[in-house]
Short mmCIF file of C-alpha atoms in Angstrom, two decimals:
data_model
loop_
_atom_site.label_atom_id
_atom_site.label_comp_id
_atom_site.label_asym_id
_atom_site.label_seq_id
_atom_site.Cartn_x
_atom_site.Cartn_y
_atom_site.Cartn_z
CA UNK A 874 -85.54 -219.88 -88.77
CA UNK A 875 -82.67 -220.81 -91.05
CA UNK A 876 -84.72 -219.22 -93.79
CA UNK A 877 -82.92 -216.00 -92.79
CA UNK A 878 -79.56 -217.61 -93.44
CA UNK A 879 -80.41 -218.26 -97.09
CA UNK A 880 -82.15 -214.97 -97.80
CA UNK A 881 -80.18 -212.43 -95.85
CA UNK A 882 -76.59 -212.27 -94.68
CA UNK A 883 -76.37 -214.39 -91.55
CA UNK A 884 -73.21 -215.91 -92.96
CA UNK A 885 -69.82 -214.77 -94.21
CA UNK A 886 -69.60 -212.98 -97.55
CA UNK A 887 -65.84 -212.94 -97.97
CA UNK A 888 -65.54 -212.89 -101.77
CA UNK A 889 -68.49 -210.52 -102.24
CA UNK A 890 -67.00 -208.04 -99.77
CA UNK A 891 -63.61 -208.34 -101.44
CA UNK A 892 -65.11 -207.31 -104.78
CA UNK A 893 -66.84 -204.35 -103.12
CA UNK A 894 -63.51 -203.29 -101.60
CA UNK A 895 -61.88 -203.48 -105.02
CA UNK A 896 -64.61 -201.34 -106.58
CA UNK A 897 -64.24 -198.77 -103.78
CA UNK A 898 -60.68 -198.04 -104.93
CA UNK A 899 -62.15 -196.13 -107.89
CA UNK A 900 -64.33 -193.03 -108.17
CA UNK A 901 -67.84 -193.56 -106.82
CA UNK A 902 -69.41 -192.79 -110.21
CA UNK A 903 -67.73 -195.92 -111.64
CA UNK A 904 -68.62 -198.25 -108.75
CA UNK A 905 -71.77 -199.87 -110.27
CA UNK A 906 -70.05 -200.61 -113.57
CA UNK A 907 -66.97 -202.05 -111.88
CA UNK A 908 -69.09 -204.25 -109.59
CA UNK A 909 -71.11 -205.55 -112.55
CA UNK A 910 -67.89 -206.24 -114.48
CA UNK A 911 -66.37 -208.13 -111.54
CA UNK A 912 -69.57 -210.13 -111.03
CA UNK A 913 -69.74 -211.09 -114.72
CA UNK A 914 -66.04 -212.00 -114.63
CA UNK A 915 -66.74 -214.28 -111.66
CA UNK A 916 -69.47 -216.07 -113.64
CA UNK A 917 -67.10 -216.52 -116.57
CA UNK A 918 -64.30 -217.86 -114.37
CA UNK A 919 -66.72 -220.31 -112.74
CA UNK A 920 -67.84 -221.65 -116.11
CA UNK A 921 -64.23 -221.99 -117.27
CA UNK A 922 -63.37 -223.87 -114.08
CA UNK A 923 -66.13 -226.41 -114.77
CA UNK A 924 -65.08 -226.65 -118.43
CA UNK A 925 -61.46 -227.45 -117.51
CA UNK A 926 -62.58 -230.08 -115.01
CA UNK A 927 -64.77 -231.79 -117.59
CA UNK A 928 -61.81 -231.80 -119.98
CA UNK A 929 -59.64 -233.26 -117.21
CA UNK A 930 -62.24 -235.98 -116.69
CA UNK A 931 -61.69 -237.11 -120.29
CA UNK A 932 -64.83 -235.84 -122.01
CA UNK A 933 -64.70 -234.53 -125.57
CA UNK A 934 -64.32 -230.78 -126.11
CA UNK A 935 -67.93 -230.38 -127.25
CA UNK A 936 -69.20 -232.24 -124.17
CA UNK A 937 -67.07 -230.14 -121.84
CA UNK A 938 -68.28 -226.96 -123.54
CA UNK A 939 -72.03 -227.47 -123.20
CA UNK A 940 -71.87 -228.35 -119.49
CA UNK A 941 -70.78 -225.00 -118.02
CA UNK A 942 -72.74 -223.17 -120.73
CA UNK A 943 -75.83 -224.02 -118.68
CA UNK A 944 -74.63 -221.69 -115.90
CA UNK A 945 -75.15 -218.78 -118.26
CA UNK A 946 -78.50 -220.01 -119.61
CA UNK A 947 -80.29 -221.25 -116.50
CA UNK A 948 -80.55 -218.01 -114.44
CA UNK A 949 -84.24 -218.00 -113.82
CA UNK A 950 -86.95 -215.80 -115.25
CA UNK A 951 -87.77 -213.15 -112.60
CA UNK A 952 -84.20 -213.30 -111.25
CA UNK A 953 -81.52 -211.60 -113.31
CA UNK A 954 -78.60 -213.06 -111.36
CA UNK A 955 -75.70 -212.40 -113.71
CA UNK A 956 -74.01 -209.08 -113.00
CA UNK A 957 -75.19 -208.79 -109.39
CA UNK A 958 -72.42 -208.96 -106.82
CA UNK A 959 -74.64 -210.48 -104.15
CA UNK A 960 -75.46 -213.41 -106.46
CA UNK A 961 -71.94 -214.56 -107.35
CA UNK A 962 -72.25 -217.27 -104.71
CA UNK A 963 -74.43 -219.21 -107.16
CA UNK A 964 -71.86 -219.84 -109.93
CA UNK A 965 -69.05 -220.28 -107.41
CA UNK A 966 -71.05 -222.84 -105.46
CA UNK A 967 -72.06 -224.57 -108.68
CA UNK A 968 -68.40 -224.93 -109.64
CA UNK A 969 -67.50 -226.35 -106.21
CA UNK A 970 -70.33 -228.88 -106.33
CA UNK A 971 -69.66 -229.97 -109.92
CA UNK A 972 -65.97 -230.46 -109.19
CA UNK A 973 -66.74 -232.34 -105.97
CA UNK A 974 -69.08 -234.61 -107.93
CA UNK A 975 -67.02 -235.52 -110.98
CA UNK A 976 -63.27 -235.04 -110.65
CA UNK A 977 -60.15 -235.83 -108.62
CA UNK A 978 -57.63 -233.37 -107.26
CA UNK A 979 -55.00 -232.10 -109.72
CA UNK A 980 -51.74 -234.04 -109.68
CA UNK A 981 -49.75 -230.85 -109.35
CA UNK A 982 -49.39 -229.91 -105.68
CA UNK A 983 -49.68 -226.17 -106.28
CA UNK A 984 -52.82 -226.62 -108.38
CA UNK A 985 -54.35 -228.87 -105.70
CA UNK A 986 -53.53 -226.32 -102.99
CA UNK A 987 -55.11 -223.55 -105.08
CA UNK A 988 -58.26 -225.60 -105.64
CA UNK A 989 -58.68 -226.44 -101.95
CA UNK A 990 -58.02 -222.79 -101.02
CA UNK A 991 -60.77 -221.70 -103.42
CA UNK A 992 -63.11 -224.27 -101.88
CA UNK A 993 -62.41 -222.76 -98.46
CA UNK A 994 -62.91 -219.15 -99.61
CA UNK A 995 -66.13 -219.97 -101.47
CA UNK A 996 -67.50 -221.83 -98.44
CA UNK A 997 -66.66 -218.73 -96.39
CA UNK A 998 -68.81 -216.68 -98.78
CA UNK A 999 -71.99 -218.71 -99.32
CA UNK A 1000 -73.76 -221.41 -97.27
CA UNK A 1001 -74.73 -223.42 -100.36
CA UNK A 1002 -71.13 -224.66 -100.59
CA UNK A 1003 -72.14 -227.08 -97.83
CA UNK A 1004 -73.75 -229.15 -100.58
CA UNK A 1005 -70.32 -229.81 -102.05
CA UNK A 1006 -69.10 -230.91 -98.62
CA UNK A 1007 -72.05 -233.27 -98.32
CA UNK A 1008 -71.30 -234.81 -101.71
CA UNK A 1009 -67.62 -235.24 -100.81
CA UNK A 1010 -68.56 -237.02 -97.57
CA UNK A 1011 -71.04 -239.26 -99.39
CA UNK A 1012 -68.47 -240.28 -102.02
CA UNK A 1013 -65.89 -240.83 -99.28
CA UNK A 1014 -68.26 -243.09 -97.34
CA UNK A 1015 -69.01 -245.18 -100.43
CA UNK A 1016 -65.31 -245.31 -101.34
CA UNK A 1017 -66.01 -243.93 -104.82
CA UNK A 1018 -62.80 -242.65 -106.36
CA UNK A 1019 -59.99 -241.15 -104.30
CA UNK A 1020 -60.96 -241.08 -100.63
CA UNK A 1021 -58.10 -238.62 -99.98
CA UNK A 1022 -59.57 -236.22 -102.54
CA UNK A 1023 -63.03 -236.38 -100.99
CA UNK A 1024 -61.65 -235.97 -97.48
CA UNK A 1025 -59.56 -232.89 -98.33
CA UNK A 1026 -62.41 -231.24 -100.22
CA UNK A 1027 -64.90 -231.87 -97.43
CA UNK A 1028 -62.37 -230.56 -94.89
CA UNK A 1029 -61.78 -227.37 -96.90
CA UNK A 1030 -65.51 -226.75 -97.31
CA UNK A 1031 -66.32 -227.36 -93.65
CA UNK A 1032 -63.42 -225.15 -92.57
CA UNK A 1033 -64.71 -222.42 -94.87
CA UNK A 1034 -68.21 -222.83 -93.43
CA UNK A 1035 -66.69 -222.42 -89.97
CA UNK A 1036 -65.03 -219.19 -91.08
CA UNK A 1037 -68.39 -218.08 -92.48
CA UNK A 1038 -70.08 -218.78 -89.14
CA UNK A 1039 -67.44 -216.78 -87.26
CA UNK A 1040 -67.73 -213.89 -89.72
CA UNK A 1041 -71.51 -213.91 -89.30
CA UNK A 1042 -71.07 -213.79 -85.56
CA UNK A 1043 -68.67 -210.86 -85.44
CA UNK A 1044 -69.80 -208.80 -88.44
CA UNK A 1045 -71.73 -205.64 -87.75
CA UNK A 1046 -75.16 -204.94 -89.26
CA UNK A 1047 -75.10 -203.62 -92.81
CA UNK A 1048 -76.06 -200.06 -91.86
CA UNK A 1049 -74.04 -199.75 -88.65
CA UNK A 1050 -71.73 -197.12 -90.11
CA UNK A 1051 -74.71 -194.79 -90.61
CA UNK A 1052 -75.18 -194.46 -86.85
CA UNK A 1053 -77.99 -192.18 -85.68
CA UNK A 1054 -80.02 -191.11 -88.69
CA UNK A 1055 -83.16 -188.99 -88.49
CA UNK A 1056 -84.75 -188.92 -91.97
CA UNK A 1057 -86.16 -185.56 -93.07
CA UNK A 1058 -88.26 -186.13 -96.17
CA UNK A 1059 -91.09 -188.61 -96.67
CA UNK A 1060 -88.96 -190.50 -99.19
CA UNK A 1061 -86.06 -190.78 -96.72
CA UNK A 1062 -88.47 -192.05 -94.05
CA UNK A 1063 -89.74 -194.67 -96.51
CA UNK A 1064 -86.15 -195.76 -97.23
CA UNK A 1065 -85.41 -195.89 -93.51
CA UNK A 1066 -88.52 -197.99 -92.80
CA UNK A 1067 -87.71 -200.45 -95.54
CA UNK A 1068 -84.10 -200.82 -94.42
CA UNK A 1069 -85.35 -201.44 -90.89
CA UNK A 1070 -87.86 -204.06 -92.09
CA UNK A 1071 -85.11 -205.75 -94.08
CA UNK A 1072 -82.92 -205.98 -90.97
CA UNK A 1073 -80.16 -203.62 -92.14
CA UNK A 1074 -79.72 -202.28 -88.61
CA UNK A 1075 -79.57 -205.63 -86.81
CA UNK A 1076 -77.57 -208.83 -87.07
CA UNK A 1077 -79.15 -212.04 -88.31
CA UNK A 1078 -79.68 -214.91 -85.93
CA UNK A 1079 -79.65 -218.58 -86.84
CA UNK A 1080 -82.50 -220.51 -85.25
CA UNK A 1081 -83.32 -224.20 -85.43
CA UNK A 1082 -85.64 -225.84 -87.94
CA UNK A 1083 -88.06 -228.37 -86.50
CA UNK A 1084 -87.40 -231.97 -87.56
CA UNK A 1085 -91.10 -232.84 -87.68
CA UNK A 1086 -91.95 -229.84 -89.87
CA UNK A 1087 -88.98 -230.51 -92.14
CA UNK A 1088 -90.17 -234.07 -92.76
CA UNK A 1089 -93.77 -232.98 -93.18
CA UNK A 1090 -92.75 -230.40 -95.79
CA UNK A 1091 -90.93 -232.88 -98.05
CA UNK A 1092 -93.90 -233.38 -100.46
CA UNK A 1093 -94.32 -229.62 -100.83
CA UNK A 1094 -90.64 -229.11 -101.57
CA UNK A 1095 -90.58 -231.95 -104.08
CA UNK A 1096 -93.65 -230.65 -105.89
CA UNK A 1097 -92.27 -227.11 -105.98
CA UNK A 1098 -88.94 -228.23 -107.41
CA UNK A 1099 -90.45 -230.52 -110.07
CA UNK A 1100 -93.15 -228.11 -111.26
CA UNK A 1101 -90.67 -225.26 -111.59
CA UNK A 1102 -88.73 -227.30 -114.15
CA UNK A 1103 -91.65 -226.68 -116.50
CA UNK A 1104 -91.25 -223.73 -118.90
CA UNK A 1105 -93.42 -220.69 -118.27
CA UNK A 1106 -96.34 -220.15 -118.08
CA UNK A 1107 -96.87 -223.77 -117.01
CA UNK A 1108 -94.45 -223.49 -114.09
CA UNK A 1109 -96.42 -220.63 -112.51
CA UNK A 1110 -99.77 -222.27 -113.21
CA UNK A 1111 -98.72 -225.71 -111.96
CA UNK A 1112 -97.98 -224.52 -108.44
CA UNK A 1113 -101.54 -223.18 -108.17
CA UNK A 1114 -103.07 -226.62 -108.73
CA UNK A 1115 -105.16 -227.80 -105.76
CA UNK A 1116 -106.49 -231.19 -106.89
CA UNK A 1117 -104.83 -234.13 -105.12
CA UNK A 1118 -104.57 -236.41 -108.16
CA UNK A 1119 -103.34 -233.60 -110.41
CA UNK A 1120 -100.69 -232.58 -107.87
CA UNK A 1121 -99.48 -236.18 -107.64
CA UNK A 1122 -99.27 -236.53 -111.42
CA UNK A 1123 -97.34 -233.26 -111.65
CA UNK A 1124 -94.54 -234.88 -109.68
CA UNK A 1125 -94.74 -238.55 -110.66
CA UNK A 1126 -94.92 -238.22 -114.46
CA UNK A 1127 -91.85 -235.96 -115.00
CA UNK A 1128 -89.77 -237.93 -112.48
CA UNK A 1129 -90.78 -241.24 -114.05
CA UNK A 1130 -89.88 -239.93 -117.52
CA UNK A 1131 -86.40 -238.78 -116.47
CA UNK A 1132 -85.67 -241.93 -114.47
CA UNK A 1133 -86.79 -244.12 -117.38
CA UNK A 1134 -84.59 -242.25 -119.87
CA UNK A 1135 -81.52 -242.42 -117.63
CA UNK A 1136 -82.14 -246.11 -116.86
CA UNK A 1137 -82.46 -246.96 -120.57
CA UNK A 1138 -79.30 -245.05 -121.39
CA UNK A 1139 -77.41 -246.80 -118.58
CA UNK A 1140 -78.46 -250.23 -119.93
CA UNK A 1141 -77.69 -249.53 -123.57
CA UNK A 1142 -74.72 -251.70 -124.49
CA UNK A 1143 -74.78 -251.60 -128.28
CA UNK A 1144 -74.75 -247.79 -128.36
CA UNK A 1145 -72.71 -247.10 -125.25
CA UNK A 1146 -71.93 -243.47 -124.48
CA UNK A 1147 -68.36 -242.82 -123.35
CA UNK A 1148 -67.82 -243.81 -119.71
CA UNK A 1149 -66.41 -240.38 -118.77
CA UNK A 1150 -69.60 -238.77 -120.07
CA UNK A 1151 -71.79 -241.18 -118.11
CA UNK A 1152 -69.71 -240.59 -114.98
CA UNK A 1153 -70.04 -236.81 -115.36
CA UNK A 1154 -73.80 -237.07 -115.96
CA UNK A 1155 -74.39 -239.32 -112.96
CA UNK A 1156 -72.30 -236.99 -110.80
CA UNK A 1157 -74.37 -234.03 -111.94
CA UNK A 1158 -77.65 -235.85 -111.26
CA UNK A 1159 -76.30 -236.60 -107.77
CA UNK A 1160 -75.44 -232.91 -107.35
CA UNK A 1161 -78.97 -231.89 -108.37
CA UNK A 1162 -80.53 -234.29 -105.85
CA UNK A 1163 -78.13 -233.27 -103.06
CA UNK A 1164 -78.76 -229.57 -103.69
CA UNK A 1165 -82.46 -230.14 -103.08
CA UNK A 1166 -81.92 -232.31 -100.00
CA UNK A 1167 -79.36 -230.06 -98.28
CA UNK A 1168 -81.28 -226.86 -98.96
CA UNK A 1169 -84.49 -228.46 -97.71
CA UNK A 1170 -82.81 -229.59 -94.48
CA UNK A 1171 -81.24 -226.17 -93.86
CA UNK A 1172 -84.30 -224.11 -94.70
CA UNK A 1173 -87.17 -226.46 -93.76
CA UNK A 1174 -89.09 -226.09 -97.03
CA UNK A 1175 -88.21 -224.81 -100.51
CA UNK A 1176 -90.77 -222.32 -101.76
CA UNK A 1177 -88.70 -219.57 -103.43
CA UNK A 1178 -87.10 -219.61 -106.85
CA UNK A 1179 -83.64 -218.82 -105.58
CA UNK A 1180 -83.53 -222.39 -104.24
CA UNK A 1181 -84.06 -223.70 -107.76
CA UNK A 1182 -80.88 -222.35 -109.31
CA UNK A 1183 -78.59 -225.22 -108.31
CA UNK A 1184 -80.90 -228.18 -109.04
CA UNK A 1185 -81.91 -226.61 -112.37
CA UNK A 1186 -78.31 -225.95 -113.36
CA UNK A 1187 -77.06 -229.43 -112.43
CA UNK A 1188 -79.99 -231.30 -113.96
CA UNK A 1189 -79.84 -229.52 -117.31
CA UNK A 1190 -76.05 -229.71 -117.28
CA UNK A 1191 -76.35 -233.49 -116.97
CA UNK A 1192 -78.89 -233.66 -119.81
CA UNK A 1193 -76.76 -231.55 -122.15
CA UNK A 1194 -73.63 -233.52 -121.28
CA UNK A 1195 -75.50 -236.75 -122.06
CA UNK A 1196 -76.92 -235.38 -125.31
CA UNK A 1197 -73.55 -234.06 -126.48
CA UNK A 1198 -71.97 -237.40 -125.56
CA UNK A 1199 -74.63 -239.19 -127.59
CA UNK A 1200 -73.88 -236.98 -130.60
CA UNK A 1201 -70.14 -237.67 -130.26
CA UNK A 1202 -70.86 -241.41 -130.00
CA UNK A 1203 -73.35 -241.16 -132.91
CA UNK A 1204 -75.92 -242.98 -130.84
CA UNK A 1205 -79.21 -242.40 -132.63
CA UNK A 1206 -81.28 -244.11 -129.93
CA UNK A 1207 -79.79 -241.93 -127.18
CA UNK A 1208 -80.33 -238.78 -129.24
CA UNK A 1209 -83.98 -239.68 -129.81
CA UNK A 1210 -84.49 -240.43 -126.11
CA UNK A 1211 -82.94 -237.15 -124.96
CA UNK A 1212 -84.42 -234.89 -127.64
CA UNK A 1213 -87.70 -234.14 -125.79
CA UNK A 1214 -85.77 -233.00 -122.73
CA UNK A 1215 -83.45 -230.94 -124.92
CA UNK A 1216 -86.42 -229.16 -126.48
CA UNK A 1217 -87.81 -228.35 -123.03
CA UNK A 1218 -84.45 -226.91 -121.99
CA UNK A 1219 -84.09 -224.77 -125.10
CA UNK A 1220 -87.61 -223.40 -124.65
CA UNK A 1221 -87.04 -222.69 -120.94
CA UNK A 1222 -83.62 -221.10 -121.50
CA UNK A 1223 -84.98 -218.84 -124.24
CA UNK A 1224 -87.24 -217.23 -121.64
CA UNK A 1225 -84.23 -216.02 -119.70
CA UNK A 1226 -83.08 -213.69 -122.47
CA UNK A 1227 -85.59 -211.05 -121.54
CA UNK A 1228 -86.14 -208.56 -118.77
CA UNK A 1229 -89.27 -209.64 -116.86
CA UNK A 1230 -89.25 -206.49 -114.75
CA UNK A 1231 -89.56 -204.40 -117.88
CA UNK A 1232 -92.35 -206.55 -119.33
CA UNK A 1233 -94.32 -206.80 -116.10
CA UNK A 1234 -93.45 -203.89 -113.79
CA UNK A 1235 -94.05 -204.61 -110.14
CA UNK A 1236 -92.51 -204.09 -106.74
CA UNK A 1237 -88.81 -204.72 -107.09
CA UNK A 1238 -87.74 -203.13 -110.36
CA UNK A 1239 -88.60 -201.12 -113.46
CA UNK A 1240 -86.26 -202.99 -115.72
CA UNK A 1241 -82.71 -203.97 -115.01
CA UNK A 1242 -81.32 -202.46 -118.17
CA UNK A 1243 -82.03 -198.73 -118.17
CA UNK A 1244 -81.85 -196.93 -121.50
CA UNK A 1245 -80.22 -193.90 -119.91
CA UNK A 1246 -77.64 -193.14 -117.24
CA UNK A 1247 -79.34 -193.03 -113.83
CA UNK A 1248 -76.49 -193.46 -111.36
CA UNK A 1249 -74.23 -190.51 -112.15
CA UNK A 1250 -77.02 -187.89 -112.36
CA UNK A 1251 -78.39 -189.19 -109.03
CA UNK A 1252 -74.90 -188.99 -107.53
CA UNK A 1253 -74.52 -185.42 -108.74
CA UNK A 1254 -77.88 -184.52 -107.21
CA UNK A 1255 -76.72 -185.99 -103.89
CA UNK A 1256 -73.52 -183.92 -104.06
CA UNK A 1257 -75.59 -180.77 -104.50
CA UNK A 1258 -77.69 -181.74 -101.47
CA UNK A 1259 -74.53 -182.31 -99.42
CA UNK A 1260 -73.39 -178.74 -100.06
CA UNK A 1261 -75.91 -177.57 -97.45
CA UNK A 1262 -75.27 -180.48 -95.07
CA UNK A 1263 -72.53 -181.37 -92.63
CA UNK A 1264 -69.95 -183.97 -93.65
CA UNK A 1265 -71.40 -186.39 -91.07
CA UNK A 1266 -75.01 -186.07 -92.23
CA UNK A 1267 -76.77 -188.75 -94.24
CA UNK A 1268 -78.03 -188.44 -97.80
CA UNK A 1269 -80.03 -190.90 -99.93
CA UNK A 1270 -78.89 -191.31 -103.52
CA UNK A 1271 -82.05 -192.10 -105.49
CA UNK A 1272 -81.99 -193.24 -109.09
CA UNK A 1273 -85.58 -192.39 -109.91
CA UNK A 1274 -88.03 -189.54 -109.54
CA UNK A 1275 -91.13 -190.69 -107.60
CA UNK A 1276 -93.11 -187.87 -109.24
CA UNK A 1277 -92.21 -188.97 -112.77
CA UNK A 1278 -95.28 -189.76 -114.95
CA UNK A 1279 -93.58 -193.01 -116.00
CA UNK A 1280 -93.13 -194.12 -112.39
CA UNK A 1281 -96.70 -193.15 -111.53
CA UNK A 1282 -97.99 -195.16 -114.49
CA UNK A 1283 -95.92 -198.17 -113.40
CA UNK A 1284 -97.32 -197.92 -109.89
CA UNK A 1285 -100.80 -197.90 -111.37
CA UNK A 1286 -100.21 -200.85 -113.71
CA UNK A 1287 -98.48 -202.89 -111.01
CA UNK A 1288 -101.72 -203.05 -109.03
CA UNK A 1289 -100.03 -201.61 -105.94
CA UNK A 1290 -100.69 -198.34 -104.16
CA UNK A 1291 -96.93 -197.85 -103.91
CA UNK A 1292 -93.87 -199.11 -105.73
CA UNK A 1293 -90.33 -199.78 -104.66
CA UNK A 1294 -88.64 -199.54 -108.02
CA UNK A 1295 -85.57 -197.79 -106.66
CA UNK A 1296 -82.41 -199.28 -105.17
CA UNK A 1297 -81.26 -196.33 -103.03
CA UNK A 1298 -77.71 -195.83 -101.83
CA UNK A 1299 -77.49 -194.42 -98.30
CA UNK A 1300 -74.26 -192.74 -97.24
CA UNK A 1301 -72.76 -189.89 -95.28
CA UNK A 1302 -71.82 -186.76 -97.17
CA UNK A 1303 -68.09 -187.25 -96.67
CA UNK A 1304 -68.44 -190.49 -98.66
CA UNK A 1305 -70.32 -188.73 -101.46
CA UNK A 1306 -67.92 -185.80 -101.60
CA UNK A 1307 -64.90 -188.07 -101.42
CA UNK A 1308 -66.09 -190.21 -104.35
#
């Protein structure tokens, strides 16, 4: 199914691969730090791009500031996105969608060409950019703003998606360069099996999603999206609810509250928020809705948290833009109306400044922020192993000791009979020795 497209790499990853190539220009021991730095820099540039567009739209500085700030606060509990090269598609896509929703092309021809080129490259790197293309087409059809702007943006995004499809078709499997590999140790066999299960030795195929099933799954997707807007632990508990009435109320009550607040704000004449702020907020609400719709159509049903990043980011961005606009306009009624939602956001965002893998060890990680250097000692150990191997032989660089008492305790507390806390690096010895 198209589920594979969203979760694996059955699409082009142009920008991600470019950053990897840049990091490969330096010594192998510095590669992780350089990749993290480039990924964080990409997040920062994406937020600045959104900030400048909000300024260009005519919003006040404070309003423009809080909007892109959400990109740094929303990354979900359980998913430490920032700093991971494979996740830079999220902020880049968010920037494309926000810009498609709220602003016109720059008047300067060079700036416009640069923007459209970035749209194309981002669409060639992540399938979620299609949402921006869908928004551009929708605005073009309803003749909202500059039709030329919407047409050129949609064209750039669809061309980039075409490049992505071609790249996916011709790219080799992730582990092709390894060739024939016969693992020796039990740990190497475990790594090999997991890479095989993950599809590292094959190419991804795009299959069709059934129309009937996609329509039938709409209630499930809607409930999943709405309930995951709740702060923890309510978000995790809400999805476990089985009662029909309770499940209906979970969706209807929050949606009714948000719709009522937005409708009241839109009708307020005596305390009118600046029109540029309202335009930005409505565009962001549209982006949140479209991100749910497009992802649902492409995947068939949204049941994983990675699908929540865009709707969460756009929704809370709209709320913060509205709230900041209300403060600038000194609209007491609007501030009172939006305050409950602001409190929910602050509480939810505060949960992201923690390391859930450290607090609750389980399959997937022992904490993303190690207190000691793991990469360089593991690399040195691999170099020692390569001294007795041929240049063409394969070695696994492991950043943890499976016999460590700490690891054994984490396996025990995770409730699993095994644990995959490591993120091994598999390479031939000539790569290790050359780095």
